[in-house]
mmCIF file of C-alpha atoms and ligand atoms in Angstrom:
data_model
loop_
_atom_site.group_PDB
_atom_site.id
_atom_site.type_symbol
_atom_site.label_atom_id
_atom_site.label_comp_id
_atom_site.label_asym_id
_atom_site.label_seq_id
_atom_site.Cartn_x
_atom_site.Cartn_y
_atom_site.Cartn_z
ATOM 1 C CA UNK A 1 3.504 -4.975 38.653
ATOM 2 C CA UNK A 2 6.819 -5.268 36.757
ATOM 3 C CA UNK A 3 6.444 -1.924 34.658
ATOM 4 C CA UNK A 4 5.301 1.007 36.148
ATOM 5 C CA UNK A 5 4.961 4.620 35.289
ATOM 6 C CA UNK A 6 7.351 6.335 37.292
ATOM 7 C CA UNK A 7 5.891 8.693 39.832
ATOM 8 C CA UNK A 8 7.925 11.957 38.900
ATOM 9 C CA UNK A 9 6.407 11.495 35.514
ATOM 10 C CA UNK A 10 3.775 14.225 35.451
ATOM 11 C CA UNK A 11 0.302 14.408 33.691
ATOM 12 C CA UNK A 12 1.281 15.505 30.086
ATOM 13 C CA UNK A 13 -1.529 17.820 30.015
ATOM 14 C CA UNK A 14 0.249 21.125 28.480
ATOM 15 C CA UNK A 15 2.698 22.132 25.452
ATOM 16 C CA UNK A 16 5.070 23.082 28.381
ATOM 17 C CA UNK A 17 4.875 19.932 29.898
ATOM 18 C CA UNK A 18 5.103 18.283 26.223
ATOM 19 C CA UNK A 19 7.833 19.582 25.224
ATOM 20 C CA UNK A 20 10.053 18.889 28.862
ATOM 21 C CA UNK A 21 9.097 15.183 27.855
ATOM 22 C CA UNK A 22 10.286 15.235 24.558
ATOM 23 C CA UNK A 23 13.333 17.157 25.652
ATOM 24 C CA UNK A 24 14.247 14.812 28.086
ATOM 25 C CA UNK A 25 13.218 11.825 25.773
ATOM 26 C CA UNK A 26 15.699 12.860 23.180
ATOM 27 C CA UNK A 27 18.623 12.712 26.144
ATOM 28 C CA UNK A 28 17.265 9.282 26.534
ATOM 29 C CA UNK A 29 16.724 8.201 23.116
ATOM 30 C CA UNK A 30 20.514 9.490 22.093
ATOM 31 C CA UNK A 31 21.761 7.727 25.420
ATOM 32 C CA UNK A 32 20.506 4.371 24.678
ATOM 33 C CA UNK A 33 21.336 4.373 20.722
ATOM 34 C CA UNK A 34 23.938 6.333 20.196
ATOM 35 C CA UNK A 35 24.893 6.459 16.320
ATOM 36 C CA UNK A 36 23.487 3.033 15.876
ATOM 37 C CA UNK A 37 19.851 2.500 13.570
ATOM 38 C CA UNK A 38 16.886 2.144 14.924
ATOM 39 C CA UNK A 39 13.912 0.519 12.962
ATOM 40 C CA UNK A 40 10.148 1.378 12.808
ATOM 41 C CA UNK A 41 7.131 0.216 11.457
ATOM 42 C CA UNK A 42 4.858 3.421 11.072
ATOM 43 C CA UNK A 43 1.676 2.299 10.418
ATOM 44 C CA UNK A 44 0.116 6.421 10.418
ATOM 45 C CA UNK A 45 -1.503 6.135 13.862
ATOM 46 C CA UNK A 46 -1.185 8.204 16.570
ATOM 47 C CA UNK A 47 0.962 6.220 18.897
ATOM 48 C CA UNK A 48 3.599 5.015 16.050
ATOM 49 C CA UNK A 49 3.805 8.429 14.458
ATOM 50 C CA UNK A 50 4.650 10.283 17.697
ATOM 51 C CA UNK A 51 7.334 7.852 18.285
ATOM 52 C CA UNK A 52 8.870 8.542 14.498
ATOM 53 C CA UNK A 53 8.224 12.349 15.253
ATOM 54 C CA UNK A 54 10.495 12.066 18.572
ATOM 55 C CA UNK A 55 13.362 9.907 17.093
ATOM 56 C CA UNK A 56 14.031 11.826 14.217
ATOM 57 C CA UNK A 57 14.507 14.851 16.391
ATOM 58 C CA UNK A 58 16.871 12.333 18.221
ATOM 59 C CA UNK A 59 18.720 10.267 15.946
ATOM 60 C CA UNK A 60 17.408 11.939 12.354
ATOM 61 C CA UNK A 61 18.371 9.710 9.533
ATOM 62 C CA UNK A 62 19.201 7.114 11.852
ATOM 63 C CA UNK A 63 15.879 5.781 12.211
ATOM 64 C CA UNK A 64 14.523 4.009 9.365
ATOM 65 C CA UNK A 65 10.765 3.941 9.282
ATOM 66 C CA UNK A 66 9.033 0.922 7.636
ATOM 67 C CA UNK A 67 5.267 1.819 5.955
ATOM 68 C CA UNK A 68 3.623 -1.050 5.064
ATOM 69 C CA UNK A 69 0.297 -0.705 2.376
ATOM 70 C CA UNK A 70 -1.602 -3.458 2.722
ATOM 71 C CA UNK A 71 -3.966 -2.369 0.940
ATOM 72 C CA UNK A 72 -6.660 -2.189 3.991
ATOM 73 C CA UNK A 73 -5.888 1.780 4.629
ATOM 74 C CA UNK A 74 -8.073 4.159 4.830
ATOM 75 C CA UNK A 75 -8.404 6.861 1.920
ATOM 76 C CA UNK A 76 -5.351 9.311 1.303
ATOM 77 C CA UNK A 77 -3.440 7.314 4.305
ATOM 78 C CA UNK A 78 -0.360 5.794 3.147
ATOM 79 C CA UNK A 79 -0.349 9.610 0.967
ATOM 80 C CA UNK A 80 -0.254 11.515 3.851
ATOM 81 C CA UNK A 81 2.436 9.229 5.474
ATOM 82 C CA UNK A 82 4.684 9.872 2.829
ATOM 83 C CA UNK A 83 3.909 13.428 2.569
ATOM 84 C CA UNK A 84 4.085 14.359 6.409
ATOM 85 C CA UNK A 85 7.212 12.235 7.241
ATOM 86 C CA UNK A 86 9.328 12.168 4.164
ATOM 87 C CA UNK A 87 8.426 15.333 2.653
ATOM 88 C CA UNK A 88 8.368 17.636 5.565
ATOM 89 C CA UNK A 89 10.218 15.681 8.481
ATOM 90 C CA UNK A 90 12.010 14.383 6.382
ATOM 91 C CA UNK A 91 12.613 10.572 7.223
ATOM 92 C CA UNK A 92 14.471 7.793 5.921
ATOM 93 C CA UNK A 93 11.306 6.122 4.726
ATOM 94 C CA UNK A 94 10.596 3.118 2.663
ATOM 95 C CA UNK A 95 6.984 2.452 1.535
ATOM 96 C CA UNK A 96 6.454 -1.014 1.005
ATOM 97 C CA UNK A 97 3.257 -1.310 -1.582
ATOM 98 C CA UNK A 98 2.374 -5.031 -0.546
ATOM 99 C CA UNK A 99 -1.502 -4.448 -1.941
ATOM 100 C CA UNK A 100 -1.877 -7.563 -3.805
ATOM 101 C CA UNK A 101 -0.045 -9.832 -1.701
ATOM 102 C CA UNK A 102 -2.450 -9.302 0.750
ATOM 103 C CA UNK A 103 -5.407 -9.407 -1.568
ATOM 104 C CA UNK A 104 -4.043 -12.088 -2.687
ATOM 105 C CA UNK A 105 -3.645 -14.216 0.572
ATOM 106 C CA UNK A 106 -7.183 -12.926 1.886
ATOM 107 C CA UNK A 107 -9.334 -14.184 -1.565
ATOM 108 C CA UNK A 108 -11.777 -16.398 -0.512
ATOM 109 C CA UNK A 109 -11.361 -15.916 3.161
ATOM 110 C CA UNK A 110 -14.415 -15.872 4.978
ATOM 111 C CA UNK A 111 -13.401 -16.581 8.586
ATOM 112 C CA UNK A 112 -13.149 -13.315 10.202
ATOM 113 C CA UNK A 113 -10.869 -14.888 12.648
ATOM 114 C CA UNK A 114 -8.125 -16.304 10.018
ATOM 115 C CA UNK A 115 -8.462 -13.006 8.038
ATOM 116 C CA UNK A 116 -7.153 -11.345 10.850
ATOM 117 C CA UNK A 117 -4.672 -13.948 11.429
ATOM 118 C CA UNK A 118 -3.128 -13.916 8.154
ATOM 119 C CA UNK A 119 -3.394 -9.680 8.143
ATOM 120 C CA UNK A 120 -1.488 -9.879 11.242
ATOM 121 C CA UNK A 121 0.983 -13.075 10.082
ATOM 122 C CA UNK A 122 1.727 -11.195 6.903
ATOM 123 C CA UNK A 123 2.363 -7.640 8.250
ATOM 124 C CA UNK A 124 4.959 -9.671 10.513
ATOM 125 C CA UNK A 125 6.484 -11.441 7.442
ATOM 126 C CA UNK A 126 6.699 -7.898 5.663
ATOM 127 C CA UNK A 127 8.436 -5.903 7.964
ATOM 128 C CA UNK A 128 10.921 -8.732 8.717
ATOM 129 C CA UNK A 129 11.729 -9.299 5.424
ATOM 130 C CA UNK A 130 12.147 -5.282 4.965
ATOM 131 C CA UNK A 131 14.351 -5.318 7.863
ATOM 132 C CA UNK A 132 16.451 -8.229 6.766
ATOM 133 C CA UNK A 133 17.864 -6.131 3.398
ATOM 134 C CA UNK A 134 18.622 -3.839 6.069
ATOM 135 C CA UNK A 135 22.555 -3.062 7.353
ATOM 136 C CA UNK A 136 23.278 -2.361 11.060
ATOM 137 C CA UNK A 137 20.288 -2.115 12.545
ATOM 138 C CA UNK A 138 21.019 -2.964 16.493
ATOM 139 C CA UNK A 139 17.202 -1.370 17.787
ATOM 140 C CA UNK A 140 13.704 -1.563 17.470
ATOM 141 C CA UNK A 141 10.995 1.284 18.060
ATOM 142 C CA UNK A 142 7.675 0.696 19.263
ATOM 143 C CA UNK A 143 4.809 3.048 19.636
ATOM 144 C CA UNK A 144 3.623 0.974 22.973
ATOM 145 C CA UNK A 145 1.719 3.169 25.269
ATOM 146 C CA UNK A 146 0.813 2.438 28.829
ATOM 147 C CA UNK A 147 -2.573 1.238 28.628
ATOM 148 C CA UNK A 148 -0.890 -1.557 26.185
ATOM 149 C CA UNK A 149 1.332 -2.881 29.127
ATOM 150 C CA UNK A 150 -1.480 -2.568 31.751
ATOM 151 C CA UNK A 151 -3.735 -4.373 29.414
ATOM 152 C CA UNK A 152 -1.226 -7.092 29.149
ATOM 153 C CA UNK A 153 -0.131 -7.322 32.481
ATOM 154 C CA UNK A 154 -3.577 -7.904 33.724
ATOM 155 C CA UNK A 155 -4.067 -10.244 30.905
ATOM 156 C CA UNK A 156 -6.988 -8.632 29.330
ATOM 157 C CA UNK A 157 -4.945 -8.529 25.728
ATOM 158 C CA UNK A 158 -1.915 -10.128 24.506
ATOM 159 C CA UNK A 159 -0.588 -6.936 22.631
ATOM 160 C CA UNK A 160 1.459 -7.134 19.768
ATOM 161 C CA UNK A 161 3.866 -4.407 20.950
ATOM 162 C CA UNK A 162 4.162 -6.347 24.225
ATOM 163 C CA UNK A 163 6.889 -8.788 23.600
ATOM 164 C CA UNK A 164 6.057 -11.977 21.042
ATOM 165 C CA UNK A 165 8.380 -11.194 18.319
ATOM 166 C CA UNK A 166 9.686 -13.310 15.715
ATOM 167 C CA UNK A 167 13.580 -13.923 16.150
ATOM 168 C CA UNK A 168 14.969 -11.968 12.659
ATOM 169 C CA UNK A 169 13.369 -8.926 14.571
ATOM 170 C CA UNK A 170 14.957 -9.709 18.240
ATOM 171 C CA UNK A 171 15.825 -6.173 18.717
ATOM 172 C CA UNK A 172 16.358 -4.069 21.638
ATOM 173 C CA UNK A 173 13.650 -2.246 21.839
ATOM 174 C CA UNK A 174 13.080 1.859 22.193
ATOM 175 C CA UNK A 175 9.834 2.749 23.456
ATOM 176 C CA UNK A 176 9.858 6.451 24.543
ATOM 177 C CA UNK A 177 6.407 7.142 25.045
ATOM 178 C CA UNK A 178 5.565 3.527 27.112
ATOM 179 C CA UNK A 179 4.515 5.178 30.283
ATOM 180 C CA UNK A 180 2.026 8.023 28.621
ATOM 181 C CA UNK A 181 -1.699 7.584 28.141
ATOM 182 C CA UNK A 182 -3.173 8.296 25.209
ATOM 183 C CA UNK A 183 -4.218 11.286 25.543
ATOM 184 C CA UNK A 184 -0.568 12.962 26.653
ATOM 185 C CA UNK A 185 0.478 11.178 23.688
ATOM 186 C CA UNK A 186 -1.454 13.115 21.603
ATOM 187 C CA UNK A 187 -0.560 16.555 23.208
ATOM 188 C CA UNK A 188 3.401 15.360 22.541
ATOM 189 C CA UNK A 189 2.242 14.699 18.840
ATOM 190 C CA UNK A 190 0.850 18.617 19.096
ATOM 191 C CA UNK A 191 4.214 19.889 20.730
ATOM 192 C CA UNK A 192 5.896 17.998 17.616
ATOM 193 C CA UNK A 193 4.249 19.801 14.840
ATOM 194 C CA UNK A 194 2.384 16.777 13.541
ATOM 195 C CA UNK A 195 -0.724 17.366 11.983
ATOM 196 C CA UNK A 196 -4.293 17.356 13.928
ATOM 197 C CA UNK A 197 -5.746 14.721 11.057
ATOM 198 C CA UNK A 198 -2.836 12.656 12.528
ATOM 199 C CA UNK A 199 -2.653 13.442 16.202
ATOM 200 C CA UNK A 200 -6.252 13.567 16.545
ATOM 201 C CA UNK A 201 -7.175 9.924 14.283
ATOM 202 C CA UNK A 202 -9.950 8.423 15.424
ATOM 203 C CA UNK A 203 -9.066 4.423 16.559
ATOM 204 C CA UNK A 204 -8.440 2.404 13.529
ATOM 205 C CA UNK A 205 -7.980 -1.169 14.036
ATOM 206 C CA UNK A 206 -4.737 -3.265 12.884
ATOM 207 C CA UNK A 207 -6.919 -5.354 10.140
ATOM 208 C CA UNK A 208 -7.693 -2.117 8.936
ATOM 209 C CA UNK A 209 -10.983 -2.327 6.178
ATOM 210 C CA UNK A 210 -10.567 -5.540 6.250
ATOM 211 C CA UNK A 211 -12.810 -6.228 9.070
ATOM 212 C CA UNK A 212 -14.864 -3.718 7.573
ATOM 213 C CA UNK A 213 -15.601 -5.981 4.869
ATOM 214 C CA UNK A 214 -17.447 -8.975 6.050
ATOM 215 C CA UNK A 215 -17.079 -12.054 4.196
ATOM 216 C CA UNK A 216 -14.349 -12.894 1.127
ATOM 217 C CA UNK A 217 -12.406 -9.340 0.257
ATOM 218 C CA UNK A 218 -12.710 -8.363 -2.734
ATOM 219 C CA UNK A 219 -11.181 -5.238 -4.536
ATOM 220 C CA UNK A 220 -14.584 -3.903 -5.798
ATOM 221 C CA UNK A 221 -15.751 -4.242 -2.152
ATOM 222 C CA UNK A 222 -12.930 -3.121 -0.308
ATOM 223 C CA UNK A 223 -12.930 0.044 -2.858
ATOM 224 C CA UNK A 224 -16.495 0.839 -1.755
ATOM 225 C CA UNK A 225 -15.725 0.821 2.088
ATOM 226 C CA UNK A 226 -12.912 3.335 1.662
ATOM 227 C CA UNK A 227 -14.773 5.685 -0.676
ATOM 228 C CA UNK A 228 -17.755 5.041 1.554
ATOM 229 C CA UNK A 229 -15.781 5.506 4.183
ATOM 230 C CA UNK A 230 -13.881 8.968 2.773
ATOM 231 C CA UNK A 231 -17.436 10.464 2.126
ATOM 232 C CA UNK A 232 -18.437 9.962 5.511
ATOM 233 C CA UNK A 233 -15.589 11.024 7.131
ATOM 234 C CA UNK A 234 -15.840 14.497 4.945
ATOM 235 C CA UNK A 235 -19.408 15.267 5.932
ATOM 236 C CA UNK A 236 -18.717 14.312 9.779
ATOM 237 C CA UNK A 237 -16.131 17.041 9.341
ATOM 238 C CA UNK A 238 -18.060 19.117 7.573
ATOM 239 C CA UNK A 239 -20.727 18.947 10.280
ATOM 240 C CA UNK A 240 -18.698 19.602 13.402
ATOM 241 C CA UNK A 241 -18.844 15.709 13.969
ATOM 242 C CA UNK A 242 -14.852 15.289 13.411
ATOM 243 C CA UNK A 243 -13.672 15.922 16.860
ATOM 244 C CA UNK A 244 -16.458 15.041 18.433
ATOM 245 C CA UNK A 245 -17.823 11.694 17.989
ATOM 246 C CA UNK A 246 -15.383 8.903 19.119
ATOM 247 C CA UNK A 247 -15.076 6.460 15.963
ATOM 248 C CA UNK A 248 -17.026 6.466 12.772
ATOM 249 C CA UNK A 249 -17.023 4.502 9.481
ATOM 250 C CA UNK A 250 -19.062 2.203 6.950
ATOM 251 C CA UNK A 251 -19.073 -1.049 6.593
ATOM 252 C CA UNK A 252 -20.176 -2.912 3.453
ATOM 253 C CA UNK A 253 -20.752 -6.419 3.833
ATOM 254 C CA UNK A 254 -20.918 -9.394 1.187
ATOM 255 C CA UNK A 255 -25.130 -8.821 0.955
ATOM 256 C CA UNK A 256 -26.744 -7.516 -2.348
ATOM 257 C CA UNK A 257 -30.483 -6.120 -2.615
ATOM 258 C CA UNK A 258 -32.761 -4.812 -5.271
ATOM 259 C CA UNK A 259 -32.815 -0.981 -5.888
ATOM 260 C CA UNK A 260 -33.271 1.279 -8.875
ATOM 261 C CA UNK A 261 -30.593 3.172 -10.537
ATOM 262 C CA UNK A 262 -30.906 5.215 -13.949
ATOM 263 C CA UNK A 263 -34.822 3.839 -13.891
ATOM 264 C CA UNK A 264 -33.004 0.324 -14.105
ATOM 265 C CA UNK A 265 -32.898 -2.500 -11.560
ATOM 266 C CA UNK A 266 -29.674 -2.546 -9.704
ATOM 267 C CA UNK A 267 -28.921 -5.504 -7.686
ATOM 268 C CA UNK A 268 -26.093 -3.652 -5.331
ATOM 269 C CA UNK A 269 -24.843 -3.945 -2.067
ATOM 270 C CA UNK A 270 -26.125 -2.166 1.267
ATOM 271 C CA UNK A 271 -23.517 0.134 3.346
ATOM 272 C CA UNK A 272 -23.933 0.610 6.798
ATOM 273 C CA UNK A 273 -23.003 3.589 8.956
ATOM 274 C CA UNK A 274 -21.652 3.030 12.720
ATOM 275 C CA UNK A 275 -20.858 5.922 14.821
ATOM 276 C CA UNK A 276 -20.056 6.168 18.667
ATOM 277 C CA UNK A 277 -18.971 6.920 21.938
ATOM 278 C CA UNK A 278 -17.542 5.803 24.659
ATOM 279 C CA UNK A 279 -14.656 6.318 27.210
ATOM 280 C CA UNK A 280 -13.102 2.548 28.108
ATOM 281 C CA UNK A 281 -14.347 0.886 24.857
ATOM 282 C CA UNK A 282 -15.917 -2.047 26.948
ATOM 283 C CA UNK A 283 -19.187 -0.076 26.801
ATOM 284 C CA UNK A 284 -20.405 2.217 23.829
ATOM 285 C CA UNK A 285 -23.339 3.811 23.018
ATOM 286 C CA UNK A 286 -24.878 5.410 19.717
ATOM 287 C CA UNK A 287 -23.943 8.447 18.313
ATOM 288 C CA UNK A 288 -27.807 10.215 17.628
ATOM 289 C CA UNK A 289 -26.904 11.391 14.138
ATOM 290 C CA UNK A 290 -29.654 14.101 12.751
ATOM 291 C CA UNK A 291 -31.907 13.260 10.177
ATOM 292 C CA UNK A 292 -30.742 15.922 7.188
ATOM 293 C CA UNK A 293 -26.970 14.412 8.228
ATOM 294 C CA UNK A 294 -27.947 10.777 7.830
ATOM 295 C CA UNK A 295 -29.679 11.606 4.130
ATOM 296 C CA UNK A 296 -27.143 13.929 2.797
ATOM 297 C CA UNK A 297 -24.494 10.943 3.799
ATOM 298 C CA UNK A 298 -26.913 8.677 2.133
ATOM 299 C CA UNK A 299 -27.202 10.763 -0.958
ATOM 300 C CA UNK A 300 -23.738 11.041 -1.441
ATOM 301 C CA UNK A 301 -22.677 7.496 -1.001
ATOM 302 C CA UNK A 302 -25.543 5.837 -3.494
ATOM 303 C CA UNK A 303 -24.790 8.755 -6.096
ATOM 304 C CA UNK A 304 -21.060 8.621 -5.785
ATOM 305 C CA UNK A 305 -19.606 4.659 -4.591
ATOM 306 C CA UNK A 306 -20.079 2.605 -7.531
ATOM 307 C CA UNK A 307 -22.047 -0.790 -6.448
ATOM 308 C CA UNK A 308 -24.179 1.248 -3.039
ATOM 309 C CA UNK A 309 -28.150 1.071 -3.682
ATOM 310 C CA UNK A 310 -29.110 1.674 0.388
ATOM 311 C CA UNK A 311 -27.883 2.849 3.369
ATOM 312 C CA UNK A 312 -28.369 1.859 6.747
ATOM 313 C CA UNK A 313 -27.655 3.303 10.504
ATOM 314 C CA UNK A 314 -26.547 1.040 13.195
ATOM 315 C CA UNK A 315 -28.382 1.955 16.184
ATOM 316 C CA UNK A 316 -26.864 -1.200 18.243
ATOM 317 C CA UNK A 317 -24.890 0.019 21.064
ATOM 318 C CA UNK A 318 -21.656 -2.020 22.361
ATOM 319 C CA UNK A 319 -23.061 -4.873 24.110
ATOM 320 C CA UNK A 320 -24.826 -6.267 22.395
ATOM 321 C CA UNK A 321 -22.880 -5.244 19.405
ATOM 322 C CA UNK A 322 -18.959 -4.782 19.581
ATOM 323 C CA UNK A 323 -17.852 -1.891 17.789
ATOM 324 C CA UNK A 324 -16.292 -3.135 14.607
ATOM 325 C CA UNK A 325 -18.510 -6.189 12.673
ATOM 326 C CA UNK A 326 -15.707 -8.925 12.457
HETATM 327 P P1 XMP J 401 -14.549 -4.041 19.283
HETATM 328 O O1 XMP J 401 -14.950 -4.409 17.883
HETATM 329 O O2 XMP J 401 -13.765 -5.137 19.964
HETATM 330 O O3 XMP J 401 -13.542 -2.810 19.140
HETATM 331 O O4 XMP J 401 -15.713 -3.596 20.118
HETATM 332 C C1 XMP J 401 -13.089 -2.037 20.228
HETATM 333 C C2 XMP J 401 -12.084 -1.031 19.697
HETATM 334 O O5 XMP J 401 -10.896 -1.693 19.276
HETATM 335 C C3 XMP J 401 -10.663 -1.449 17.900
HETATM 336 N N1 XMP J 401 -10.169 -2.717 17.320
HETATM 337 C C4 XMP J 401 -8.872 -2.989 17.082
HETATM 338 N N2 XMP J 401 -7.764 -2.244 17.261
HETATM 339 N N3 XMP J 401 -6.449 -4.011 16.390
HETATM 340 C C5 XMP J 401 -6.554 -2.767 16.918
HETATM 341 O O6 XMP J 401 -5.528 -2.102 17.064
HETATM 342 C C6 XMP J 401 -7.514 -4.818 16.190
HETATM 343 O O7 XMP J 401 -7.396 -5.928 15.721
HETATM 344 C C7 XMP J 401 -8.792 -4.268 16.560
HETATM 345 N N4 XMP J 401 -10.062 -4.767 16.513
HETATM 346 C C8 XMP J 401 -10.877 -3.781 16.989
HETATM 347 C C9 XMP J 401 -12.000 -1.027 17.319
HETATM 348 O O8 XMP J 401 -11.840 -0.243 16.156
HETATM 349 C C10 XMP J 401 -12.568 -0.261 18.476
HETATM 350 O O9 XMP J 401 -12.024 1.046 18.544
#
């Protein structure tokens, strides 16, 4: 194996232990980069917003953080971005609202496979063109975490933060947290001061809503997975749920049925709720969500997401299902 976690690294399991890492990461981090700039994209998850956390207390306004919108965010995301790292850490930051050029690119597009391709193809095209108006930037940071290069190594995934860039972003590359699980990462994110919400996200896959809305996006859609989405993340929190239960969210896909609304037919759209657990991912089973849970949930999205008449739970568990629907 090419890349492997060095053995004095210990088991990041304790704010003591955090904070040695990010002490002696910071040594590194200055080391390798010295007053040169470094680029990120920080897409708001865990592993990328760690990484901006631990190079601004290196290199400060040195590192230029990229956020991309495309549009496929969840609720209050690309808010809280700006708030936690600009406003209070405060980054060099440049929010890039590219909503309707993916919208654009994804109308009609029913393939889940070249929706994904074009998400990923565009993000690419993005950042690289960000980086290109750019001056002096000699380095790239990645939030790649160990499982990525195991995963890769043994050829289960090709990851995207496991070599495969395009040539205007042939960097060097700074990737501080490479050997940590993700767990340790998150207690590093802790001994940085960055929020629970955002040390403590659930998974959230690179397509974003997008695969959360089978069939052709469309704004109206897309709209009613992230409100759908927002309102069942609230009342999972609200219930004790947040920490809890491994990755939750709705799903509306492009299927209408007949209901009643205002004693008046309404021909709307079904959302579906998917919660559950697991450990490696490969295998998941079904979160057992109580009955008074499941109807407030359903209350509140027919009531408040325009275009929801019913709301179903997915009892499949992963196989036969996989975990997202596209
Ligand atoms: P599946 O649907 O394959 O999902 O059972 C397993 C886990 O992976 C997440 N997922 C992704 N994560 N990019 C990601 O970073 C992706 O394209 C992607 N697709 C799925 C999914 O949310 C679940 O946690």
């Amino acid at each position: 194996m090419a890349d492997v976690r060095p053995a004095s690294l210990k088991r990041i399991n304790t704010k003591a232990l955090a904070e040695a890492f990010i002490d002696d990461q910071i040594k590194a981090i200055k080391e390798q980069v010295g007053d040169k700039k470094v680029l990120l994209a920080l897409s708001g998850g865990v592993d990328s917003s760690v990484v901006a956390a631990l190079l601004i207390k290196a290199i400060g306004s040195n590192l230029v953080c990229v956020h991309v919108n495309h549009g496929l965010l969840r609720k209050g995301e690309p808010e809280m971005v700006c708030k936690v790292f600009k406003d209070e850490l405060g980054a060099n930051l440049i929010y890039v609202d590219a909503v309707d050029r993916f919208l654009d690119l994804l109308a009609g597009v029913t393939d889940p496979e070249k929706k994904r391709h074009i998400i990923g193809e565009e993000f690419i095209k993005v950042f690289a063109e960000e980086a290109a108006k750019l001056d002096g930037i000699a380095y790239l940071a990645q939030g790649t975490i160990y499982p990525d290069i195991l995963e890769s190594e043994q050829g289960i995934k090709a990851h995207h933060n496991v070599g495969g860039l395009p040539p205007e972003l042939d960097f060097e590359l700074v990737e501080p947290v490479k050997y940590l699980y993700k767990d340790e990462v998150r207690v590093v994110g802790s001994a940085l001061g960055l929020p629970d919400k955002m040390v403590y996200r659930q998974p959230f896959p690179g397509p974003g809503l997008g695969v959360r809305c089978p069939g052709a996006i469309t704004r109206d859609r897309l709209e009613a997975v992230r409100e759908s989405d927002a309102i069942l993340r609230e009342e999972f929190e609200k219930a004790g749920l947040a920490g809890k239960v491994w990755q939750y969210f709705t799903v509306v896909p492009d299927f209408k049925s007949t209901g009643i609304k205002d004693g008046k037919r309404a021909f709307e759209w079904l959302c579906i709720v998917r919660a559950i657990n697991t450990t490696d991912v490969v295998k998941c089973t079904v979160e057992p969500i109580g009955y008074d849970l499941m109807c407030r949930i359903t209350d509140r999205i027919t009531h408040e997401v325009p275009g929801i008449n019913r709301v179903l739970y997915d009892y499949t568990p992963k196989p036969t299902a996989t975990v997202e629907y596209e």
